[in-house]
Amino acid sequence: MNAHGFILPSRIIGVFLLLFALIPLGIGVWLYSSTKNFIASASKATAIVTDLIPSSGSDGTTYTTVYEFTDPYGVTHTAQSRWSSNPPSHVKGQSLLVLYDPAQPENAHIDGFWSLWLGPVICAGIAIQFLIFALCF
């Protein structure tokens, strides 16, 4: 407080930054929990990359991996990565491990750190930045 009893503007900014940090932190915790629960209940399968879907944007072309896997009942399922990249992260015909929900096999994820944990990592990074800025005020 200053001599007139008002809260200094920098304190207000710090409080707002702290509150803004709670948004990505909450989303990150939810994504972490969802991913952890998915992994705990998922089945594993070997998949084959069948296609790379190109997508053009302002930063150039990125590629989304499409893959097929067969469940224990002999049913073949097709899924695609939720992330795209340039260069492509896989090649057609490549074998890879996937995790999938046995009740909803279309809910599948490539079994890799970034394909499973990218969302929580990004949210944690954003939350940490807001927290650091908040502590500076």
PDB file of C-alpha atoms in Angstrom:
ATOM      1  CA  MET A   1       0.000   0.000   0.000  1.00  0.00           C
ATOM      2  CA  ASN A   2       1.097   3.539  -0.573  1.00  0.00           C
ATOM      3  CA  ALA A   3       0.627   6.551   1.733  1.00  0.00           C
ATOM      4  CA  HIS A   4      -3.009   6.990   0.625  1.00  0.00           C
ATOM      5  CA  GLY A   5      -4.049   3.407   1.414  1.00  0.00           C
ATOM      6  CA  PHE A   6      -4.308   2.239  -2.201  1.00  0.00           C
ATOM      7  CA  ILE A   7      -2.882  -1.039  -3.438  1.00  0.00           C
ATOM      8  CA  LEU A   8       0.028  -0.412  -5.761  1.00  0.00           C
ATOM      9  CA  PRO A   9      -0.729  -1.194  -9.438  1.00  0.00           C
ATOM     10  CA  SER A  10       2.187  -3.645  -9.578  1.00  0.00           C
ATOM     11  CA  ARG A  11       0.557  -5.749  -6.841  1.00  0.00           C
ATOM     12  CA  ILE A  12      -2.678  -5.815  -8.817  1.00  0.00           C
ATOM     13  CA  ILE A  13      -0.791  -6.950 -11.915  1.00  0.00           C
ATOM     14  CA  GLY A  14       0.927  -9.659  -9.860  1.00  0.00           C
ATOM     15  CA  VAL A  15      -2.411 -10.926  -8.551  1.00  0.00           C
ATOM     16  CA  PHE A  16      -3.888 -11.019 -12.059  1.00  0.00           C
ATOM     17  CA  LEU A  17      -0.853 -12.894 -13.380  1.00  0.00           C
ATOM     18  CA  LEU A  18      -1.203 -15.375 -10.538  1.00  0.00           C
ATOM     19  CA  LEU A  19      -4.878 -15.855 -11.377  1.00  0.00           C
ATOM     20  CA  PHE A  20      -4.040 -16.264 -15.072  1.00  0.00           C
ATOM     21  CA  ALA A  21      -1.492 -18.939 -14.114  1.00  0.00           C
ATOM     22  CA  LEU A  22      -4.290 -20.997 -12.576  1.00  0.00           C
ATOM     23  CA  ILE A  23      -5.994 -21.456 -15.956  1.00  0.00           C
ATOM     24  CA  PRO A  24      -3.208 -23.361 -17.771  1.00  0.00           C
ATOM     25  CA  LEU A  25      -2.272 -25.022 -14.487  1.00  0.00           C
ATOM     26  CA  GLY A  26      -5.808 -26.384 -14.101  1.00  0.00           C
ATOM     27  CA  ILE A  27      -5.951 -27.506 -17.730  1.00  0.00           C
ATOM     28  CA  GLY A  28      -2.530 -29.131 -17.369  1.00  0.00           C
ATOM     29  CA  VAL A  29      -3.559 -31.020 -14.232  1.00  0.00           C
ATOM     30  CA  TRP A  30      -6.727 -32.222 -15.991  1.00  0.00           C
ATOM     31  CA  LEU A  31      -4.727 -33.333 -19.073  1.00  0.00           C
ATOM     32  CA  TYR A  32      -2.154 -35.064 -16.862  1.00  0.00           C
ATOM     33  CA  SER A  33      -4.864 -36.907 -14.930  1.00  0.00           C
ATOM     34  CA  SER A  34      -6.714 -37.894 -18.118  1.00  0.00           C
ATOM     35  CA  THR A  35      -3.527 -39.189 -19.725  1.00  0.00           C
ATOM     36  CA  LYS A  36      -2.503 -41.095 -16.592  1.00  0.00           C
ATOM     37  CA  ASN A  37      -5.948 -42.745 -16.361  1.00  0.00           C
ATOM     38  CA  PHE A  38      -5.904 -43.543 -20.088  1.00  0.00           C
ATOM     39  CA  ILE A  39      -2.496 -45.238 -19.835  1.00  0.00           C
ATOM     40  CA  ALA A  40      -3.599 -47.243 -16.777  1.00  0.00           C
ATOM     41  CA  SER A  41      -6.607 -48.712 -18.594  1.00  0.00           C
ATOM     42  CA  ALA A  42      -5.285 -48.851 -22.174  1.00  0.00           C
ATOM     43  CA  SER A  43      -4.418 -51.914 -24.196  1.00  0.00           C
ATOM     44  CA  LYS A  44      -1.271 -52.058 -26.326  1.00  0.00           C
ATOM     45  CA  ALA A  45      -1.023 -53.003 -29.966  1.00  0.00           C
ATOM     46  CA  THR A  46       1.467 -52.836 -32.783  1.00  0.00           C
ATOM     47  CA  ALA A  47       0.363 -50.518 -35.571  1.00  0.00           C
ATOM     48  CA  ILE A  48       1.543 -49.856 -39.104  1.00  0.00           C
ATOM     49  CA  VAL A  49       1.725 -46.328 -40.508  1.00  0.00           C
ATOM     50  CA  THR A  50      -0.559 -46.256 -43.548  1.00  0.00           C
ATOM     51  CA  ASP A  51      -0.539 -42.596 -44.518  1.00  0.00           C
ATOM     52  CA  LEU A  52       0.818 -39.151 -43.788  1.00  0.00           C
ATOM     53  CA  ILE A  53      -1.819 -36.464 -44.219  1.00  0.00           C
ATOM     54  CA  PRO A  54      -0.307 -33.140 -45.325  1.00  0.00           C
ATOM     55  CA  SER A  55      -1.740 -29.930 -43.931  1.00  0.00           C
ATOM     56  CA  SER A  56      -0.657 -26.531 -45.227  1.00  0.00           C
ATOM     57  CA  GLY A  57      -0.536 -23.509 -42.970  1.00  0.00           C
ATOM     58  CA  SER A  58       1.272 -20.225 -42.552  1.00  0.00           C
ATOM     59  CA  ASP A  59       4.387 -22.048 -41.307  1.00  0.00           C
ATOM     60  CA  GLY A  60       4.476 -24.502 -44.228  1.00  0.00           C
ATOM     61  CA  THR A  61       3.271 -28.077 -44.523  1.00  0.00           C
ATOM     62  CA  THR A  62       2.985 -30.452 -41.585  1.00  0.00           C
ATOM     63  CA  TYR A  63       2.121 -34.159 -41.644  1.00  0.00           C
ATOM     64  CA  THR A  64      -0.284 -36.145 -39.478  1.00  0.00           C
ATOM     65  CA  THR A  65       0.436 -39.844 -39.007  1.00  0.00           C
ATOM     66  CA  VAL A  66      -2.376 -42.281 -39.876  1.00  0.00           C
ATOM     67  CA  TYR A  67      -1.982 -45.847 -38.629  1.00  0.00           C
ATOM     68  CA  GLU A  68      -3.840 -49.161 -38.439  1.00  0.00           C
ATOM     69  CA  PHE A  69      -3.799 -51.727 -35.677  1.00  0.00           C
ATOM     70  CA  THR A  70      -5.662 -54.951 -34.993  1.00  0.00           C
ATOM     71  CA  ASP A  71      -7.301 -55.668 -31.645  1.00  0.00           C
ATOM     72  CA  PRO A  72      -7.323 -59.136 -30.005  1.00  0.00           C
ATOM     73  CA  TYR A  73     -10.668 -59.911 -31.716  1.00  0.00           C
ATOM     74  CA  GLY A  74      -9.090 -59.482 -35.155  1.00  0.00           C
ATOM     75  CA  VAL A  75     -10.820 -56.174 -35.900  1.00  0.00           C
ATOM     76  CA  THR A  76      -8.647 -53.631 -37.705  1.00  0.00           C
ATOM     77  CA  HIS A  77      -8.911 -50.032 -36.546  1.00  0.00           C
ATOM     78  CA  THR A  78      -7.615 -46.864 -38.192  1.00  0.00           C
ATOM     79  CA  ALA A  79      -6.582 -43.842 -36.153  1.00  0.00           C
ATOM     80  CA  GLN A  80      -4.472 -40.746 -36.580  1.00  0.00           C
ATOM     81  CA  SER A  81      -2.118 -38.804 -34.400  1.00  0.00           C
ATOM     82  CA  ARG A  82      -3.471 -35.712 -32.697  1.00  0.00           C
ATOM     83  CA  TRP A  83      -0.256 -33.861 -33.592  1.00  0.00           C
ATOM     84  CA  SER A  84       1.357 -33.043 -36.884  1.00  0.00           C
ATOM     85  CA  SER A  85       4.984 -32.244 -37.605  1.00  0.00           C
ATOM     86  CA  ASN A  86       7.486 -31.238 -40.222  1.00  0.00           C
ATOM     87  CA  PRO A  87       9.455 -33.278 -40.985  1.00  0.00           C
ATOM     88  CA  PRO A  88       7.002 -36.174 -40.596  1.00  0.00           C
ATOM     89  CA  SER A  89       7.531 -38.067 -37.336  1.00  0.00           C
ATOM     90  CA  HIS A  90       6.991 -41.434 -39.054  1.00  0.00           C
ATOM     91  CA  VAL A  91       7.228 -43.035 -42.499  1.00  0.00           C
ATOM     92  CA  LYS A  92       4.680 -45.145 -44.360  1.00  0.00           C
ATOM     93  CA  GLY A  93       5.039 -48.802 -43.478  1.00  0.00           C
ATOM     94  CA  GLN A  94       6.736 -48.056 -40.155  1.00  0.00           C
ATOM     95  CA  SER A  95       5.751 -50.208 -37.199  1.00  0.00           C
ATOM     96  CA  LEU A  96       4.924 -48.456 -33.929  1.00  0.00           C
ATOM     97  CA  LEU A  97       3.337 -49.167 -30.578  1.00  0.00           C
ATOM     98  CA  VAL A  98      -0.051 -47.666 -29.769  1.00  0.00           C
ATOM     99  CA  LEU A  99      -2.220 -47.508 -26.682  1.00  0.00           C
ATOM    100  CA  TYR A 100      -5.974 -47.699 -27.156  1.00  0.00           C
ATOM    101  CA  ASP A 101      -9.140 -47.795 -25.099  1.00  0.00           C
ATOM    102  CA  PRO A 102     -10.529 -51.361 -25.388  1.00  0.00           C
ATOM    103  CA  ALA A 103     -14.097 -49.995 -25.095  1.00  0.00           C
ATOM    104  CA  GLN A 104     -13.437 -47.356 -27.794  1.00  0.00           C
ATOM    105  CA  PRO A 105     -10.539 -48.511 -29.982  1.00  0.00           C
ATOM    106  CA  GLU A 106     -10.801 -45.354 -32.093  1.00  0.00           C
ATOM    107  CA  ASN A 107      -9.461 -43.563 -28.992  1.00  0.00           C
ATOM    108  CA  ALA A 108      -5.830 -44.491 -29.662  1.00  0.00           C
ATOM    109  CA  HIS A 109      -2.524 -42.730 -29.040  1.00  0.00           C
ATOM    110  CA  ILE A 110       0.968 -43.452 -30.283  1.00  0.00           C
ATOM    111  CA  ASP A 111       2.970 -44.781 -27.328  1.00  0.00           C
ATOM    112  CA  GLY A 112       5.590 -42.046 -27.072  1.00  0.00           C
ATOM    113  CA  PHE A 113       6.436 -39.347 -24.571  1.00  0.00           C
ATOM    114  CA  TRP A 114       5.508 -36.353 -26.731  1.00  0.00           C
ATOM    115  CA  SER A 115       2.345 -37.854 -28.210  1.00  0.00           C
ATOM    116  CA  LEU A 116       1.063 -38.639 -24.716  1.00  0.00           C
ATOM    117  CA  TRP A 117       2.430 -35.771 -22.631  1.00  0.00           C
ATOM    118  CA  LEU A 118       2.774 -32.753 -24.963  1.00  0.00           C
ATOM    119  CA  GLY A 119      -0.465 -31.124 -23.746  1.00  0.00           C
ATOM    120  CA  PRO A 120       0.383 -31.263 -20.028  1.00  0.00           C
ATOM    121  CA  VAL A 121       3.979 -30.128 -20.706  1.00  0.00           C
ATOM    122  CA  ILE A 122       2.827 -27.088 -22.708  1.00  0.00           C
ATOM    123  CA  CYS A 123       0.271 -26.123 -20.043  1.00  0.00           C
ATOM    124  CA  ALA A 124       2.841 -26.518 -17.265  1.00  0.00           C
ATOM    125  CA  GLY A 125       5.302 -24.328 -19.171  1.00  0.00           C
ATOM    126  CA  ILE A 126       2.741 -21.573 -19.645  1.00  0.00           C
ATOM    127  CA  ALA A 127       1.647 -21.755 -15.989  1.00  0.00           C
ATOM    128  CA  ILE A 128       5.257 -21.575 -14.779  1.00  0.00           C
ATOM    129  CA  GLN A 129       5.887 -18.487 -16.909  1.00  0.00           C
ATOM    130  CA  PHE A 130       2.840 -16.716 -15.445  1.00  0.00           C
ATOM    131  CA  LEU A 131       3.882 -17.720 -11.919  1.00  0.00           C
ATOM    132  CA  ILE A 132       7.402 -16.375 -12.443  1.00  0.00           C
ATOM    133  CA  PHE A 133       6.024 -13.087 -13.797  1.00  0.00           C
ATOM    134  CA  ALA A 134       3.569 -12.888 -10.884  1.00  0.00           C
ATOM    135  CA  LEU A 135       6.373 -13.303  -8.373  1.00  0.00           C
ATOM    136  CA  CYS A 136       8.288 -10.453 -10.025  1.00  0.00           C
ATOM    137  CA  PHE A 137       5.490  -8.000  -9.171  1.00  0.00           C
TER     138      PHE A 137
END
